[in-house]
Tab-separated table of N, CA and C in Angstrom:
chain	number	residue	atom	x	y	z
A	1	MET	N	101.071	124.724	98.898
A	1	MET	CA	99.921	125.538	98.640
A	1	MET	C	99.533	126.238	99.943
A	2	ALA	N	99.205	127.495	99.852
A	2	ALA	CA	98.844	128.273	101.031
A	2	ALA	C	97.571	127.727	101.650
A	3	GLY	N	97.545	127.661	102.958
A	3	GLY	CA	96.363	127.228	103.675
A	3	GLY	C	96.209	125.732	103.801
A	4	SER	N	97.030	124.967	103.133
A	4	SER	CA	96.903	123.519	103.264
A	4	SER	C	97.704	123.051	104.466
A	5	ALA	N	97.224	121.997	105.068
A	5	ALA	CA	97.892	121.446	106.251
A	5	ALA	C	99.215	120.815	105.834
A	6	PRO	N	100.228	120.894	106.700
A	6	PRO	CA	101.493	120.242	106.370
A	6	PRO	C	101.288	118.732	106.322
A	7	PRO	N	102.054	118.042	105.489
A	7	PRO	CA	101.885	116.590	105.418
A	7	PRO	C	102.248	115.946	106.753
A	8	GLU	N	101.491	114.915	107.083
A	8	GLU	CA	101.798	114.191	108.314
A	8	GLU	C	103.070	113.391	108.102
A	9	PRO	N	103.887	113.265	109.156
A	9	PRO	CA	105.108	112.478	108.996
A	9	PRO	C	104.765	111.015	108.748
A	10	ALA	N	105.626	110.355	108.000
A	10	ALA	CA	105.432	108.934	107.744
A	10	ALA	C	105.503	108.178	109.060
A	11	ALA	N	104.754	107.125	109.135
A	11	ALA	CA	104.671	106.362	110.376
A	11	ALA	C	105.206	104.951	110.165
A	12	PHE	N	105.596	104.329	111.275
A	12	PHE	CA	105.888	102.902	111.215
A	12	PHE	C	104.945	102.208	112.186
A	13	TYR	N	104.525	101.034	111.786
A	13	TYR	CA	103.609	100.221	112.563
A	13	TYR	C	104.303	98.902	112.852
A	14	LEU	N	104.052	98.351	114.034
A	14	LEU	CA	104.679	97.085	114.430
A	14	LEU	C	103.672	95.948	114.387
A	15	THR	N	104.074	94.828	113.817
A	15	THR	CA	103.285	93.612	113.993
A	15	THR	C	103.551	93.113	115.414
A	16	ARG	N	102.727	92.186	115.869
A	16	ARG	CA	102.979	91.594	117.192
A	16	ARG	C	104.339	90.919	117.225
A	17	THR	N	104.692	90.282	116.118
A	17	THR	CA	105.997	89.616	116.040
A	17	THR	C	107.120	90.626	116.259
A	18	ALA	N	107.042	91.776	115.579
A	18	ALA	CA	108.081	92.802	115.731
A	18	ALA	C	108.118	93.338	117.156
A	19	ALA	N	106.950	93.555	117.752
A	19	ALA	CA	106.907	94.050	119.135
A	19	ALA	C	107.557	93.047	120.087
A	20	LEU	N	107.271	91.762	119.887
A	20	LEU	CA	107.891	90.729	120.728
A	20	LEU	C	109.393	90.632	120.473
A	21	ASP	N	109.802	90.795	119.219
A	21	ASP	CA	111.237	90.807	118.909
A	21	ASP	C	111.938	91.921	119.689
A	22	LEU	N	111.359	93.114	119.652
A	22	LEU	CA	111.967	94.255	120.350
A	22	LEU	C	112.017	94.029	121.858
A	23	ARG	N	110.962	93.450	122.395
A	23	ARG	CA	110.940	93.150	123.836
A	23	ARG	C	112.061	92.168	124.190
A	24	GLY	N	112.231	91.136	123.361
A	24	GLY	CA	113.290	90.152	123.606
A	24	GLY	C	114.680	90.747	123.461
A	25	ILE	N	114.864	91.589	122.455
A	25	ILE	CA	116.164	92.255	122.261
A	25	ILE	C	116.490	93.120	123.466
A	26	HIS	N	115.510	93.851	123.955
A	26	HIS	CA	115.739	94.705	125.127
A	26	HIS	C	116.088	93.871	126.354
A	27	ALA	N	115.341	92.799	126.588
A	27	ALA	CA	115.600	91.957	127.763
A	27	ALA	C	116.994	91.344	127.709
A	28	ARG	N	117.376	90.832	126.558
A	28	ARG	CA	118.710	90.230	126.441
A	28	ARG	C	119.803	91.286	126.605
A	29	SER	N	119.613	92.427	125.971
A	29	SER	CA	120.606	93.505	126.088
A	29	SER	C	120.752	93.956	127.537
A	30	ARG	N	119.632	94.074	128.242
A	30	ARG	CA	119.665	94.498	129.647
A	30	ARG	C	120.420	93.471	130.490
A	31	ARG	N	120.152	92.178	130.254
A	31	ARG	CA	120.847	91.119	131.011
A	31	ARG	C	122.349	91.145	130.755
A	32	GLU	N	122.731	91.308	129.493
A	32	GLU	CA	124.141	91.179	129.131
A	32	GLU	C	124.954	92.448	129.307
A	33	TRP	N	124.331	93.620	129.101
A	33	TRP	CA	125.117	94.857	129.097
A	33	TRP	C	124.583	95.958	130.001
A	34	GLY	N	123.436	95.723	130.643
A	34	GLY	CA	122.902	96.715	131.572
A	34	GLY	C	121.811	97.576	130.945
A	35	GLU	N	121.077	98.250	131.823
A	35	GLU	CA	119.911	99.034	131.414
A	35	GLU	C	120.259	100.175	130.461
A	36	ALA	N	121.310	100.922	130.754
A	36	ALA	CA	121.655	102.081	129.917
A	36	ALA	C	121.990	101.661	128.485
A	37	VAL	N	122.763	100.597	128.341
A	37	VAL	CA	123.128	100.118	127.005
A	37	VAL	C	121.882	99.585	126.292
A	38	ALA	N	121.043	98.859	127.009
A	38	ALA	CA	119.823	98.314	126.414
A	38	ALA	C	118.914	99.435	125.921
A	39	GLU	N	118.750	100.471	126.707
A	39	GLU	CA	117.896	101.600	126.315
A	39	GLU	C	118.440	102.286	125.062
A	40	ARG	N	119.749	102.470	125.009
A	40	ARG	CA	120.362	103.125	123.847
A	40	ARG	C	120.214	102.256	122.587
A	41	TYR	N	120.395	100.958	122.753
A	41	TYR	CA	120.285	100.042	121.619
A	41	TYR	C	118.868	100.070	121.054
A	42	ILE	N	117.879	99.982	121.933
A	42	ILE	CA	116.482	100.013	121.490
A	42	ILE	C	116.164	101.366	120.849
A	43	ALA	N	116.673	102.442	121.416
A	43	ALA	CA	116.459	103.766	120.818
A	43	ALA	C	117.025	103.809	119.398
A	44	ASP	N	118.178	103.187	119.189
A	44	ASP	CA	118.767	103.142	117.848
A	44	ASP	C	117.906	102.323	116.884
A	45	LEU	N	117.319	101.229	117.362
A	45	LEU	CA	116.435	100.433	116.511
A	45	LEU	C	115.190	101.240	116.134
A	46	TYR	N	114.626	101.960	117.105
A	46	TYR	CA	113.457	102.797	116.812
A	46	TYR	C	113.818	103.922	115.844
A	47	ALA	N	115.004	104.479	115.970
A	47	ALA	CA	115.451	105.524	115.036
A	47	ALA	C	115.537	104.944	113.617
A	48	ALA	N	116.016	103.724	113.485
A	48	ALA	CA	116.103	103.083	112.171
A	48	ALA	C	114.708	102.832	111.594
A	49	MET	N	113.746	102.492	112.449
A	49	MET	CA	112.376	102.290	111.977
A	49	MET	C	111.764	103.606	111.504
A	50	ARG	N	112.012	104.685	112.248
A	50	ARG	CA	111.521	106.004	111.818
A	50	ARG	C	112.143	106.398	110.482
A	51	GLN	N	113.430	106.134	110.343
A	51	GLN	CA	114.125	106.449	109.100
A	51	GLN	C	113.571	105.634	107.934
A	52	ALA	N	113.291	104.369	108.159
A	52	ALA	CA	112.703	103.518	107.114
A	52	ALA	C	111.331	104.050	106.709
A	53	ALA	N	110.550	104.523	107.680
A	53	ALA	CA	109.228	105.071	107.374
A	53	ALA	C	109.335	106.344	106.542
A	54	GLN	N	110.325	107.159	106.847
A	54	GLN	CA	110.497	108.421	106.128
A	54	GLN	C	111.089	108.217	104.737
A	55	ASN	N	111.887	107.174	104.572
A	55	ASN	CA	112.525	106.923	103.286
A	55	ASN	C	112.541	105.414	103.011
A	56	PRO	N	111.361	104.840	102.736
A	56	PRO	CA	111.288	103.378	102.580
A	56	PRO	C	112.059	102.836	101.386
A	57	ALA	N	112.386	103.691	100.438
A	57	ALA	CA	113.117	103.216	99.257
A	57	ALA	C	114.605	103.021	99.533
A	58	ALA	N	115.095	103.461	100.678
A	58	ALA	CA	116.519	103.303	101.021
A	58	ALA	C	116.735	101.940	101.676
A	59	ASP	N	116.244	100.913	101.031
A	59	ASP	CA	116.253	99.574	101.613
A	59	ASP	C	117.062	98.616	100.760
A	60	ARG	N	117.077	97.411	101.221
A	60	ARG	CA	117.576	96.285	100.435
A	60	ARG	C	116.347	95.440	100.129
A	61	LEU	N	115.771	95.657	98.962
A	61	LEU	CA	114.565	94.924	98.599
A	61	LEU	C	114.947	93.500	98.215
A	62	ARG	N	114.265	92.557	98.770
A	62	ARG	CA	114.572	91.151	98.558
A	62	ARG	C	113.683	90.583	97.453
A	63	GLN	N	113.827	91.105	96.238
A	63	GLN	CA	113.045	90.621	95.108
A	63	GLN	C	113.455	89.192	94.767
A	64	GLY	N	112.515	88.451	94.249
A	64	GLY	CA	112.822	87.097	93.792
A	64	GLY	C	113.029	86.105	94.916
A	65	ARG	N	112.657	86.447	96.086
A	65	ARG	CA	112.773	85.533	97.226
A	65	ARG	C	111.409	84.924	97.499
A	66	SER	N	111.273	84.211	98.609
A	66	SER	CA	109.988	83.592	98.928
A	66	SER	C	108.901	84.656	99.039
A	67	LEU	N	109.224	85.775	99.587
A	67	LEU	CA	108.333	86.932	99.653
A	67	LEU	C	109.187	88.179	99.467
A	68	PRO	N	108.752	89.095	98.616
A	68	PRO	CA	109.519	90.346	98.546
A	68	PRO	C	109.261	91.149	99.812
A	69	PHE	N	110.275	91.660	100.394
A	69	PHE	CA	110.174	92.497	101.575
A	69	PHE	C	111.381	93.405	101.583
A	70	SER	N	111.311	94.435	102.380
A	70	SER	CA	112.404	95.393	102.474
A	70	SER	C	113.090	95.232	103.812
A	71	MET	N	114.355	95.621	103.848
A	71	MET	CA	115.079	95.547	105.118
A	71	MET	C	116.188	96.582	105.142
A	72	VAL	N	116.455	97.071	106.336
A	72	VAL	CA	117.564	97.995	106.542
A	72	VAL	C	118.350	97.518	107.757
A	73	PRO	N	119.668	97.698	107.734
A	73	PRO	CA	120.458	97.328	108.908
A	73	PRO	C	120.249	98.358	110.021
A	74	ALA	N	120.275	97.870	111.243
A	74	ALA	CA	120.163	98.723	112.427
A	74	ALA	C	121.032	98.095	113.507
A	75	ARG	N	122.204	98.686	113.709
A	75	ARG	CA	123.191	98.113	114.624
A	75	ARG	C	123.477	96.675	114.202
A	76	GLN	N	123.231	95.700	115.086
A	76	GLN	CA	123.513	94.293	114.764
A	76	GLN	C	122.281	93.554	114.238
A	77	HIS	N	121.218	94.290	113.952
A	77	HIS	CA	119.957	93.692	113.525
A	77	HIS	C	119.534	94.207	112.152
A	78	PHE	N	118.539	93.543	111.592
A	78	PHE	CA	117.854	94.019	110.398
A	78	PHE	C	116.421	94.357	110.791
A	79	ILE	N	115.949	95.511	110.339
A	79	ILE	CA	114.544	95.866	110.434
A	79	ILE	C	113.929	95.384	109.114
A	80	ILE	N	113.005	94.466	109.190
A	80	ILE	CA	112.393	93.877	108.003
A	80	ILE	C	110.966	94.408	107.928
A	81	TYR	N	110.629	95.021	106.798
A	81	TYR	CA	109.362	95.737	106.718
A	81	TYR	C	108.712	95.634	105.353
A	82	ASP	N	107.460	96.055	105.335
A	82	ASP	CA	106.675	96.144	104.121
A	82	ASP	C	106.282	97.605	103.951
A	83	ARG	N	106.312	98.081	102.736
A	83	ARG	CA	105.990	99.482	102.455
A	83	ARG	C	104.487	99.714	102.403
A	84	LEU	N	104.083	100.881	102.881
A	84	LEU	CA	102.705	101.358	102.799
A	84	LEU	C	102.739	102.789	102.282
A	85	PRO	N	101.634	103.283	101.742
A	85	PRO	CA	101.625	104.701	101.343
A	85	PRO	C	101.890	105.646	102.521
A	86	GLN	N	101.487	105.254	103.728
A	86	GLN	CA	101.635	106.103	104.909
A	86	GLN	C	102.931	105.849	105.684
A	87	GLY	N	103.767	104.937	105.239
A	87	GLY	CA	104.988	104.592	105.972
A	87	GLY	C	105.347	103.140	105.755
A	88	VAL	N	105.630	102.431	106.851
A	88	VAL	CA	106.002	101.020	106.746
A	88	VAL	C	105.386	100.223	107.887
A	89	VAL	N	105.224	98.929	107.643
A	89	VAL	CA	104.851	97.977	108.690
A	89	VAL	C	106.098	97.150	108.971
A	90	VAL	N	106.577	97.205	110.200
A	90	VAL	CA	107.737	96.406	110.587
A	90	VAL	C	107.241	94.988	110.842
A	91	LEU	N	107.777	94.055	110.062
A	91	LEU	CA	107.349	92.660	110.150
A	91	LEU	C	108.052	91.933	111.277
A	92	THR	N	109.366	92.132	111.355
A	92	THR	CA	110.174	91.467	112.369
A	92	THR	C	111.505	92.203	112.483
A	93	VAL	N	112.195	91.994	113.575
A	93	VAL	CA	113.528	92.562	113.810
A	93	VAL	C	114.428	91.383	114.156
A	94	GLN	N	115.423	91.130	113.292
A	94	GLN	CA	116.243	89.931	113.454
A	94	GLN	C	117.725	90.269	113.451
A	95	HIS	N	118.477	89.482	114.200
A	95	HIS	CA	119.927	89.651	114.236
A	95	HIS	C	120.492	89.377	112.844
A	96	GLN	N	121.523	90.097	112.478
A	96	GLN	CA	122.084	89.991	111.133
A	96	GLN	C	122.691	88.628	110.820
A	97	VAL	N	123.011	87.831	111.820
A	97	VAL	CA	123.594	86.516	111.538
A	97	VAL	C	122.529	85.464	111.240
A	98	ARG	N	121.263	85.802	111.449
A	98	ARG	CA	120.172	84.847	111.206
A	98	ARG	C	119.933	84.674	109.712
A	99	ASP	N	119.340	83.566	109.340
A	99	ASP	CA	118.943	83.294	107.967
A	99	ASP	C	117.585	83.961	107.753
A	100	ILE	N	117.621	85.196	107.292
A	100	ILE	CA	116.416	86.011	107.171
A	100	ILE	C	115.415	85.364	106.216
A	101	GLU	N	115.897	84.849	105.113
A	101	GLU	CA	115.007	84.225	104.122
A	101	GLU	C	114.198	83.092	104.743
A	102	THR	N	114.841	82.221	105.485
A	102	THR	CA	114.145	81.104	106.124
A	102	THR	C	113.152	81.610	107.162
A	103	LEU	N	113.539	82.621	107.930
A	103	LEU	CA	112.636	83.180	108.938
A	103	LEU	C	111.369	83.739	108.300
A	104	ILE	N	111.515	84.497	107.230
A	104	ILE	CA	110.351	85.083	106.556
A	104	ILE	C	109.485	83.987	105.943
A	105	ALA	N	110.111	83.015	105.310
A	105	ALA	CA	109.360	81.928	104.680
A	105	ALA	C	108.581	81.107	105.704
A	106	SER	N	109.059	81.059	106.950
A	106	SER	CA	108.413	80.231	107.961
A	106	SER	C	107.323	80.956	108.746
A	107	LEU	N	107.065	82.217	108.415
A	107	LEU	CA	106.012	82.936	109.129
A	107	LEU	C	104.672	82.247	108.884
A	108	THR	N	103.891	82.146	109.932
A	108	THR	CA	102.654	81.371	109.891
A	108	THR	C	101.533	82.096	109.149
A	109	PRO	N	100.516	81.357	108.757
A	109	PRO	CA	99.345	81.998	108.153
A	109	PRO	C	98.717	83.044	109.084
A	110	ALA	N	98.763	82.803	110.391
A	110	ALA	CA	98.221	83.785	111.344
A	110	ALA	C	98.984	85.108	111.248
A	111	PHE	N	100.303	85.034	111.031
A	111	PHE	CA	101.103	86.251	110.859
A	111	PHE	C	100.651	87.001	109.610
A	112	HIS	N	100.470	86.285	108.508
A	112	HIS	CA	100.044	86.914	107.263
A	112	HIS	C	98.654	87.535	107.408
A	113	ALA	N	97.772	86.864	108.137
A	113	ALA	CA	96.432	87.410	108.381
A	113	ALA	C	96.527	88.690	109.217
A	114	GLU	N	97.397	88.692	110.226
A	114	GLU	CA	97.591	89.895	111.044
A	114	GLU	C	98.098	91.047	110.182
A	115	LEU	N	99.044	90.755	109.312
A	115	LEU	CA	99.593	91.787	108.434
A	115	LEU	C	98.505	92.355	107.528
A	116	GLN	N	97.662	91.503	106.980
A	116	GLN	CA	96.576	91.972	106.114
A	116	GLN	C	95.595	92.845	106.899
A	117	ARG	N	95.229	92.427	108.114
A	117	ARG	CA	94.318	93.233	108.941
A	117	ARG	C	94.943	94.582	109.275
A	118	LEU	N	96.226	94.581	109.585
A	118	LEU	CA	96.925	95.821	109.911
A	118	LEU	C	96.945	96.758	108.708
A	119	ARG	N	97.243	96.233	107.537
A	119	ARG	CA	97.228	97.060	106.309
A	119	ARG	C	95.860	97.687	106.096
A	120	GLN	N	94.799	96.869	106.236
A	120	GLN	CA	93.443	97.380	106.037
A	120	GLN	C	93.097	98.444	107.068
A	121	SER	N	93.464	98.212	108.310
A	121	SER	CA	93.189	99.164	109.372
A	121	SER	C	93.895	100.496	109.118
A	122	ILE	N	95.124	100.424	108.659
A	122	ILE	CA	95.892	101.630	108.377
A	122	ILE	C	95.272	102.380	107.203
A	123	GLN	N	94.853	101.666	106.177
A	123	GLN	CA	94.239	102.308	105.016
A	123	GLN	C	92.935	102.995	105.394
A	124	VAL	N	92.132	102.355	106.225
A	124	VAL	CA	90.865	102.940	106.658
A	124	VAL	C	91.118	104.191	107.485
A	125	SER	N	92.074	104.127	108.411
A	125	SER	CA	92.332	105.285	109.270
A	125	SER	C	92.975	106.433	108.499
A	126	ALA	N	93.591	106.147	107.356
A	126	ALA	CA	94.224	107.202	106.560
A	126	ALA	C	93.232	107.937	105.675
A	127	GLN	N	92.051	107.357	105.481
A	127	GLN	CA	91.052	108.018	104.650
A	127	GLN	C	90.429	109.174	105.413
A	128	PRO	N	90.175	110.289	104.725
A	128	PRO	CA	89.571	111.423	105.407
A	128	PRO	C	88.175	111.065	105.904
A	129	ALA	N	87.849	111.595	107.049
A	129	ALA	CA	86.522	111.344	107.613
A	129	ALA	C	85.473	112.004	106.734
A	130	GLN	N	84.398	111.302	106.517
A	130	GLN	CA	83.307	111.856	105.728
A	130	GLN	C	82.315	112.512	106.671
A	131	ARG	N	81.959	113.727	106.343
A	131	ARG	CA	81.007	114.443	107.175
A	131	ARG	C	79.587	114.126	106.728
A	132	LYS	N	78.734	113.979	107.702
A	132	LYS	CA	77.330	113.763	107.399
A	132	LYS	C	76.671	115.136	107.265
A	133	PRO	N	75.811	115.283	106.287
A	133	PRO	CA	75.137	116.577	106.155
A	133	PRO	C	74.188	116.797	107.336
A	134	PRO	N	74.022	118.048	107.739
A	134	PRO	CA	73.096	118.324	108.861
A	134	PRO	C	71.663	117.933	108.472
A	135	THR	N	70.951	117.436	109.447
A	135	THR	CA	69.555	117.035	109.181
A	135	THR	C	68.582	118.057	109.672
């Protein structure tokens, strides 16, 4: 429609767990393969997260498991996420050889509370600002 703003690109949000996962992956990669390889690997993981946000349905949905969640492969890892209207929340980033089901099932109540707060915060920030009438 003419005059309407272009849609904002889909976003991805990180839980603290996902942020710590990425930090650990970078540190290990840097130790084992050097800074340049570590930077490229992390860039590839971030590219996969952006792609998941833009097309969240291109996932492997884990229906019928302890918790339904989505995941996409990214190099040697899985990006595990939850869908939102505005994009995705990355729950964790795990190596593909790990038992993903057990890892997700073992997430603490504090993790679930963080995820709920993050969802609410994202929903509130996505709502258009209401203007107050002039007084």
